[in-house]
Coordinates of C-alpha atoms and ligand atoms in Angstrom, one line a residue:
M1 CA 41.3 38.8 -30.9
S2 CA 37.6 40.8 -30.0
A3 CA 37.7 42.0 -26.3
R4 CA 34.6 42.9 -24.2
P5 CA 34.6 45.8 -22.6
N6 CA 34.4 45.2 -18.7
D7 CA 31.0 46.2 -17.8
L8 CA 29.3 43.8 -20.5
P9 CA 28.7 40.3 -18.8
A10 CA 29.7 37.4 -20.9
P11 CA 26.7 35.4 -22.4
F12 CA 25.1 32.9 -20.7
D13 CA 27.1 29.7 -22.5
V14 CA 23.9 27.2 -22.2
E15 CA 25.8 24.7 -24.0
R16 CA 28.6 24.9 -22.4
I17 CA 27.1 24.2 -19.1
R18 CA 25.2 21.5 -20.4
A19 CA 28.5 19.5 -21.3
D20 CA 29.4 19.3 -17.7
F21 CA 26.2 17.3 -17.1
P22 CA 26.9 14.2 -18.5
L23 CA 23.0 12.7 -17.8
L24 CA 21.7 15.6 -20.4
S25 CA 22.8 13.6 -23.1
R26 CA 21.1 10.8 -22.6
T27 CA 18.3 9.7 -24.5
V28 CA 14.8 8.5 -23.3
N29 CA 12.4 6.4 -25.7
G30 CA 14.3 7.3 -28.6
K31 CA 14.4 11.1 -28.1
P32 CA 16.7 13.3 -26.9
L33 CA 16.1 13.7 -23.2
I34 CA 14.6 17.2 -21.5
Y35 CA 15.0 17.4 -17.7
F36 CA 12.3 19.7 -16.8
D37 CA 11.5 17.9 -13.2
N38 CA 14.1 20.0 -11.3
A39 CA 12.1 21.3 -8.3
N40 CA 11.2 17.4 -7.7
T41 CA 15.6 16.5 -7.9
S42 CA 18.7 18.2 -9.9
Q43 CA 20.7 16.8 -12.2
K44 CA 24.9 16.8 -11.4
P45 CA 28.0 17.9 -13.0
R46 CA 30.7 16.3 -13.6
A47 CA 32.5 17.9 -10.7
V48 CA 30.0 17.0 -8.0
I49 CA 30.2 13.1 -9.7
E50 CA 33.9 13.1 -9.3
A51 CA 34.4 14.8 -5.9
V52 CA 32.2 11.6 -4.4
D53 CA 34.3 9.2 -6.9
D54 CA 37.9 10.7 -5.7
F55 CA 36.4 10.5 -2.1
Y56 CA 35.8 6.6 -2.0
R57 CA 38.5 6.3 -4.7
R58 CA 41.2 8.0 -2.3
F59 CA 40.8 9.4 0.5
N60 CA 37.7 6.9 2.2
A61 CA 37.6 7.7 6.2
N62 CA 35.2 8.5 9.0
V63 CA 34.7 12.0 9.9
S64 CA 36.3 14.0 13.3
R65 CA 37.2 10.5 14.9
A66 CA 40.7 9.6 13.5
V67 CA 44.2 11.3 13.5
H68 CA 45.5 9.1 10.5
T69 CA 46.1 11.1 7.4
L70 CA 42.7 9.7 5.6
G71 CA 40.6 10.5 8.5
E72 CA 41.8 14.0 8.6
E73 CA 41.8 15.0 4.6
A74 CA 38.2 13.4 4.7
T75 CA 36.9 15.6 7.8
T76 CA 39.0 18.8 6.0
A77 CA 36.9 18.3 3.0
Y78 CA 33.7 17.6 4.7
E79 CA 34.2 20.2 6.8
A80 CA 35.0 22.5 3.6
T81 CA 31.2 22.5 2.5
R82 CA 30.1 23.6 5.8
D83 CA 32.4 26.9 4.7
K84 CA 31.1 27.1 1.3
L85 CA 27.4 27.0 2.4
A86 CA 27.8 29.4 5.4
R87 CA 29.5 32.0 2.4
F88 CA 27.1 30.6 -0.1
I89 CA 24.0 31.7 1.9
N90 CA 25.9 34.8 3.9
A91 CA 25.5 33.8 7.2
P92 CA 27.5 35.2 10.0
S93 CA 29.1 32.1 10.9
R94 CA 29.9 28.4 9.9
D95 CA 29.1 27.2 13.6
E96 CA 25.1 28.4 12.1
I97 CA 25.1 25.7 9.8
V98 CA 23.7 21.9 11.0
F99 CA 23.8 19.5 8.0
T100 CA 20.9 17.4 7.6
S101 CA 19.6 15.1 5.1
G102 CA 17.6 17.5 3.8
T103 CA 15.2 20.2 4.0
T104 CA 12.8 17.9 6.1
Q105 CA 15.3 16.9 8.5
A106 CA 16.2 20.5 9.1
I107 CA 12.7 21.4 10.0
N108 CA 11.7 18.4 11.9
L109 CA 14.9 19.4 14.3
V110 CA 13.4 22.5 14.7
A111 CA 9.9 21.3 15.3
Y112 CA 11.3 18.7 18.3
S113 CA 14.3 20.6 19.3
Y114 CA 13.6 24.6 18.9
L115 CA 9.6 24.5 19.4
L116 CA 8.8 21.4 21.2
P117 CA 10.2 22.2 24.5
R118 CA 8.9 26.1 24.2
L119 CA 5.1 25.2 23.4
Q120 CA 2.2 24.9 25.2
P121 CA -1.6 24.0 24.8
G122 CA -3.4 26.5 22.8
D123 CA -0.2 28.2 21.1
E124 CA -0.2 28.1 17.5
I125 CA 2.3 27.7 14.6
V126 CA 1.7 30.0 11.0
V127 CA 2.1 28.7 7.8
T128 CA 0.8 29.3 4.1
T129 CA -1.5 27.8 1.9
M130 CA 1.1 27.2 -0.2
E131 CA 3.4 25.1 1.9
H132 CA 5.1 21.4 0.7
H133 CA 4.1 19.0 3.0
A134 CA 7.4 19.1 4.7
N135 CA 6.4 22.4 6.2
I136 CA 2.8 21.3 7.6
V137 CA 2.9 17.8 9.0
P138 CA 5.9 18.4 11.7
W139 CA 3.9 20.8 12.9
Q140 CA 0.9 18.9 13.0
L141 CA 2.6 15.9 14.5
L142 CA 3.5 18.5 17.6
G143 CA -0.1 19.9 17.6
D144 CA -1.2 16.4 18.0
R145 CA 1.3 16.2 21.0
V146 CA 1.0 19.1 22.2
G147 CA -2.5 20.5 21.6
V148 CA -0.7 23.5 19.1
K149 CA -3.2 24.8 16.5
L150 CA -2.0 25.6 13.1
K151 CA -3.3 28.6 11.2
V152 CA -3.0 29.4 7.5
A153 CA -2.3 32.3 5.6
P154 CA -4.4 32.6 2.4
I155 CA -3.3 33.1 -1.1
T156 CA -5.0 34.5 -3.7
E157 CA -5.8 32.6 -7.2
K158 CA -2.9 33.7 -9.0
G159 CA -0.6 31.8 -6.1
E160 CA 1.0 34.8 -4.4
L161 CA 0.6 35.2 -0.7
I162 CA -2.1 37.4 1.0
V163 CA 1.0 39.2 3.0
E164 CA -1.5 41.6 5.6
K165 CA -3.5 38.3 6.3
F166 CA -0.4 36.4 7.4
V167 CA 0.9 39.3 9.3
D168 CA -2.9 39.3 11.2
L169 CA -2.1 35.9 12.4
L170 CA 1.3 36.8 13.9
T171 CA -0.7 37.2 17.5
P172 CA 0.9 36.9 20.9
R173 CA -0.1 33.3 20.9
V174 CA 2.3 32.2 17.6
K175 CA 5.4 30.5 18.7
L176 CA 7.0 29.8 15.1
A177 CA 5.7 31.1 11.5
G178 CA 6.7 29.0 8.7
V179 CA 7.4 30.0 4.6
V180 CA 7.8 28.6 1.7
H181 CA 10.7 30.8 -0.1
V182 CA 9.9 29.6 -3.5
S183 CA 6.9 27.3 -3.9
N184 CA 7.6 24.0 -5.6
V185 CA 4.1 24.0 -7.2
L186 CA 3.3 27.8 -8.2
G187 CA 6.9 29.0 -8.8
T188 CA 6.4 31.8 -6.4
I189 CA 8.9 34.1 -4.5
N190 CA 7.5 35.0 -1.3
P191 CA 8.4 38.5 -0.1
V192 CA 10.1 36.7 2.9
A193 CA 12.2 40.0 3.9
E194 CA 9.1 41.4 4.7
L195 CA 7.4 38.9 6.4
A196 CA 10.8 38.2 8.8
R197 CA 10.7 41.8 9.7
A198 CA 6.5 41.3 10.8
A199 CA 7.7 38.6 12.7
R200 CA 10.7 39.9 14.1
K201 CA 8.7 43.1 15.5
R202 CA 6.0 40.3 17.3
G203 CA 9.3 38.6 18.6
I204 CA 7.8 35.5 16.5
P205 CA 10.5 33.5 14.5
L206 CA 10.3 32.8 11.3
L207 CA 11.6 29.4 9.5
V208 CA 12.1 29.4 5.8
D209 CA 12.0 26.6 3.4
G210 CA 14.8 27.3 0.7
S211 CA 14.5 24.2 -1.1
Q212 CA 13.6 25.6 -4.5
A213 CA 15.3 28.8 -3.9
L214 CA 19.1 28.5 -3.6
P215 CA 18.8 26.2 -6.8
H216 CA 17.6 29.2 -8.8
M217 CA 18.7 32.7 -7.2
P218 CA 20.7 34.2 -4.5
V219 CA 19.8 33.6 -1.2
D220 CA 20.9 36.2 1.9
V221 CA 19.8 35.2 5.0
R222 CA 21.3 38.5 6.5
A223 CA 19.6 40.2 4.5
L224 CA 16.2 37.9 4.1
G225 CA 16.4 38.6 8.3
C226 CA 14.9 35.4 9.3
D227 CA 15.8 33.4 11.7
F228 CA 15.9 29.1 10.4
Y229 CA 16.8 28.5 6.7
A230 CA 16.0 24.8 5.6
M231 CA 18.4 23.4 2.8
T232 CA 18.0 20.6 0.9
G233 CA 21.1 19.7 -1.5
H234 CA 19.8 17.0 -4.1
K235 CA 18.0 20.5 -5.6
M236 CA 20.9 22.3 -5.9
F237 CA 22.8 19.9 -8.1
G238 CA 24.5 17.6 -5.1
P239 CA 23.6 14.8 -4.1
T240 CA 20.5 12.7 -2.3
G241 CA 20.3 12.9 1.3
T242 CA 22.4 16.3 2.1
G243 CA 21.2 19.6 3.3
A244 CA 21.1 22.1 5.9
L245 CA 19.6 24.1 8.8
W246 CA 21.0 27.2 9.1
A247 CA 19.7 29.2 13.0
R248 CA 21.0 32.0 14.2
K249 CA 23.7 30.8 17.2
E250 CA 21.3 32.2 19.9
L251 CA 18.8 30.1 19.1
L252 CA 21.2 27.1 18.1
R253 CA 22.7 27.3 21.8
D254 CA 19.7 27.1 23.3
M255 CA 18.3 24.0 21.9
P256 CA 18.9 20.6 22.9
P257 CA 19.9 17.8 20.9
F258 CA 17.5 15.9 18.8
F259 CA 19.4 12.4 17.8
G260 CA 21.4 11.3 20.4
G261 CA 24.7 9.0 19.9
G262 CA 27.9 9.7 18.8
E263 CA 29.8 13.0 17.4
M264 CA 27.3 15.2 19.1
I265 CA 28.6 14.7 22.8
R266 CA 31.3 16.3 25.3
E267 CA 31.8 13.7 27.4
V268 CA 29.4 10.5 28.1
R269 CA 29.2 9.2 31.8
F270 CA 26.9 6.8 33.2
D271 CA 25.1 10.0 35.6
G272 CA 25.0 12.0 33.0
T273 CA 26.4 13.5 29.4
T274 CA 27.1 16.5 28.4
Y275 CA 26.8 17.7 24.5
A276 CA 29.1 19.5 22.3
D277 CA 28.4 22.8 20.8
P278 CA 26.3 23.5 17.4
P279 CA 26.2 22.4 15.3
H280 CA 27.7 19.0 15.9
R281 CA 24.9 18.6 18.8
F282 CA 22.6 18.1 16.1
E283 CA 24.6 15.7 14.1
A284 CA 25.2 12.8 15.7
G285 CA 26.3 9.8 13.8
T286 CA 28.2 9.0 10.9
P287 CA 27.1 11.4 8.3
N288 CA 27.0 11.4 4.5
I289 CA 30.5 12.0 4.0
A290 CA 31.0 11.6 0.3
G291 CA 27.6 13.2 -0.1
F292 CA 28.5 16.5 1.5
I293 CA 31.8 16.8 -0.1
G294 CA 29.7 16.7 -3.4
L295 CA 27.7 19.1 -2.2
G296 CA 30.6 21.2 -1.5
A297 CA 31.6 20.6 -5.3
A298 CA 28.0 21.5 -6.4
I299 CA 28.5 24.7 -4.5
D300 CA 31.8 25.8 -6.0
Y301 CA 30.1 24.8 -9.4
M302 CA 27.2 27.0 -8.7
N303 CA 29.4 30.0 -7.9
S304 CA 31.5 29.5 -11.3
V305 CA 28.0 29.9 -13.2
G306 CA 27.1 33.1 -10.8
R307 CA 23.5 33.2 -9.0
E308 CA 22.5 36.3 -10.8
R309 CA 23.1 34.8 -13.9
I310 CA 21.7 31.5 -13.3
A311 CA 18.4 33.7 -12.3
A312 CA 18.5 35.9 -15.5
W313 CA 18.5 33.0 -17.0
E314 CA 15.7 30.9 -16.0
R315 CA 13.8 34.3 -15.9
E316 CA 14.2 34.3 -19.6
L317 CA 13.0 30.6 -20.3
L318 CA 10.1 30.8 -18.0
D319 CA 8.7 34.6 -19.9
Y320 CA 9.6 32.5 -22.8
A321 CA 7.4 29.2 -21.9
T322 CA 4.9 30.9 -20.4
A323 CA 3.7 32.8 -23.1
A324 CA 4.4 29.9 -25.9
L325 CA 2.3 27.5 -23.7
K326 CA -0.7 30.5 -23.0
T327 CA -1.4 30.0 -27.2
V328 CA -2.2 26.4 -26.2
P329 CA -6.0 26.0 -26.4
G330 CA -7.4 24.8 -23.2
L331 CA -4.2 24.7 -21.3
R332 CA -4.2 26.4 -17.9
I333 CA -1.4 27.5 -15.9
F334 CA -1.5 27.3 -11.6
G335 CA 0.8 30.0 -10.6
E336 CA 0.9 33.6 -12.2
A337 CA 2.7 35.4 -9.4
E338 CA 4.2 38.5 -10.3
H339 CA 7.9 37.4 -8.8
K340 CA 8.4 33.7 -9.7
A341 CA 10.4 31.3 -10.6
A342 CA 10.6 28.7 -13.3
V343 CA 8.1 26.2 -12.3
I344 CA 5.2 25.9 -14.2
S345 CA 2.0 23.5 -13.0
F346 CA -0.6 23.5 -15.7
L347 CA -3.3 21.2 -16.7
I348 CA -5.3 20.3 -19.8
D349 CA -9.1 20.3 -19.9
G350 CA -10.1 17.0 -19.9
A351 CA -6.9 15.6 -19.5
H352 CA -5.4 13.9 -16.1
A353 CA -2.3 14.9 -15.2
H354 CA -0.5 11.7 -14.8
D355 CA -1.5 10.7 -18.6
L356 CA -0.1 14.3 -19.8
A357 CA 3.7 13.2 -18.1
T358 CA 3.2 9.3 -19.5
L359 CA 2.6 10.8 -22.7
L360 CA 5.7 13.3 -22.6
D361 CA 7.6 11.3 -21.2
H362 CA 7.2 9.1 -24.7
E363 CA 8.6 12.3 -26.0
G364 CA 11.1 12.3 -23.7
I365 CA 10.1 14.9 -21.5
A366 CA 10.5 14.7 -17.8
V367 CA 8.0 16.4 -15.7
R368 CA 6.4 15.4 -12.5
S369 CA 2.7 14.9 -12.1
G370 CA 0.9 14.1 -9.2
H371 CA -0.1 16.8 -5.8
H372 CA 3.9 17.8 -5.9
C373 CA 3.3 17.6 -1.6
A374 CA 1.2 19.7 -1.7
H375 CA -2.3 18.6 -0.9
P376 CA -3.6 21.6 0.9
L377 CA -2.9 23.8 -2.2
M378 CA -4.5 21.3 -4.5
Q379 CA -7.6 21.4 -2.5
F380 CA -7.3 25.5 -2.6
Y381 CA -7.5 25.0 -6.5
G382 CA -9.9 22.0 -6.6
V383 CA -7.8 19.9 -8.5
P384 CA -6.6 15.9 -7.2
A385 CA -3.1 17.0 -9.2
T386 CA -1.3 19.0 -11.6
A387 CA 1.5 18.2 -14.6
R388 CA 4.9 20.4 -13.5
A389 CA 7.5 21.8 -15.5
S390 CA 10.4 23.2 -13.5
L391 CA 13.3 24.3 -15.1
A392 CA 17.4 24.7 -14.4
F393 CA 19.7 26.6 -15.9
Y394 CA 20.9 23.6 -18.0
N395 CA 17.7 24.3 -20.1
T396 CA 17.2 25.7 -23.2
R397 CA 15.2 27.7 -25.3
E398 CA 14.9 24.9 -27.9
E399 CA 13.9 22.5 -24.9
V400 CA 10.9 24.8 -24.4
D401 CA 9.9 24.7 -28.1
R402 CA 10.0 20.8 -28.2
F403 CA 8.3 20.9 -25.3
V404 CA 5.2 23.2 -26.1
E405 CA 5.3 21.3 -29.7
A406 CA 5.1 18.1 -27.8
I407 CA 1.9 19.9 -25.4
G408 CA 0.4 20.1 -28.9
K409 CA 0.5 16.4 -30.0
V410 CA -0.5 15.2 -26.4
R411 CA -3.6 17.6 -26.5
K412 CA -4.7 16.4 -29.6
L413 CA -4.0 12.6 -28.6
L414 CA -6.0 13.1 -25.4
A415 CA -8.5 14.8 -27.4
Ligands
PLP501 C1 9.4 23.2 -1.1 C2 9.7 22.3 -0.7 N1 10.0 22.0 0.9 C3 10.3 20.8 0.9 C4 11.0 19.7 0.3 C5 11.5 18.3 1.1 O1 12.7 18.5 0.8 P1 13.7 16.6 0.9 O2 12.4 15.6 0.4 O3 14.5 16.7 0.2 O4 13.9 16.5 2.4 C6 10.8 19.8 -0.9 C7 11.4 18.5 -1.5 O5 10.2 18.1 -2.6 C8 10.4 21.0 -1.5 O6 10.0 21.3 -2.9

């Protein structure tokens, strides 16, 4: 038996990982599927699919209501995900994890429960040019109601946030700042800890959209020093309709409920109702129980692979793919930040993004084309759309080779 010295990490066995994802073995248009649309949604490992299946087969019941055995089993499994998620992001307490349907709901919860009661006409909210619509439109809706302005921190042509400009915008009028941790279009990894320090110094809470960070790298909310962290489960190998908001306990404590109904109350009387403590105060109604149990399995799965190793493998794939794509004449990459995740937005001279994606699909390659829910970023670059290859830890160098080869073929077809 050959022993591996303890200080040497085991090599990243991507084929073994791929075997855990049933969908990755299918074909599309007669070709083995290459799934490069992970920023849109990720594929699910067998462990997640089986956890959902197991719930419905063996202990389907509503949570937090019934004292019977099935109800207790369902509640235990569902609540276990809260503990797992808290550990996953190093939250100080499980009670700081509010389950939501995803990032969109998490940000809207902050908008309506935290921010709206605090806003006065003339107040400001700061975001960046590279935000997803989920971190723009909720603030605009508040702006329309209260007369609040959205201030936008600019980025460079390479797709990096201009930190000094962001900090300059943090004036006493600002009631909240929001930033995407990893851009879903550019792959840029923003310097959240630095932004959080600047915001904290000025008493401004910082909300971080973590949708694209959690599936790809370790995240530690204590080290980041932010105040709100929004998450979406379906991009981190869990089921759709799952996600969470992490918020500091002292912020959650002072937030009124956003949705009213069952599960979120202490006592309901016609002359006045009292509410449960956080996080349940924000979780009205029957949740996506199976989905959250599946999300727990996804977190276990990512932990078993190791997020440092995931990040290192994806970095390798990113460098490999970027170098190869740069040799393709007429291909332009959007987003060349120094700190970057494995997201590559691109266009080829004279070709529309949708044509690129359609022709790549003929080769069995799934990439997204469009504005990626980031209209202002498209406006910044002066293009209506891009094609985007977004990778995950189950992708391989061979897939990158086939992708680059297919791009060459598509380029000739569209020339
Ligand atoms: C950066 C970013 N923020 C927010 C979202 C919205 O996530 P969800 O639709 O799961 O709420 C996405 C999803 O595309 C995203 O990439």
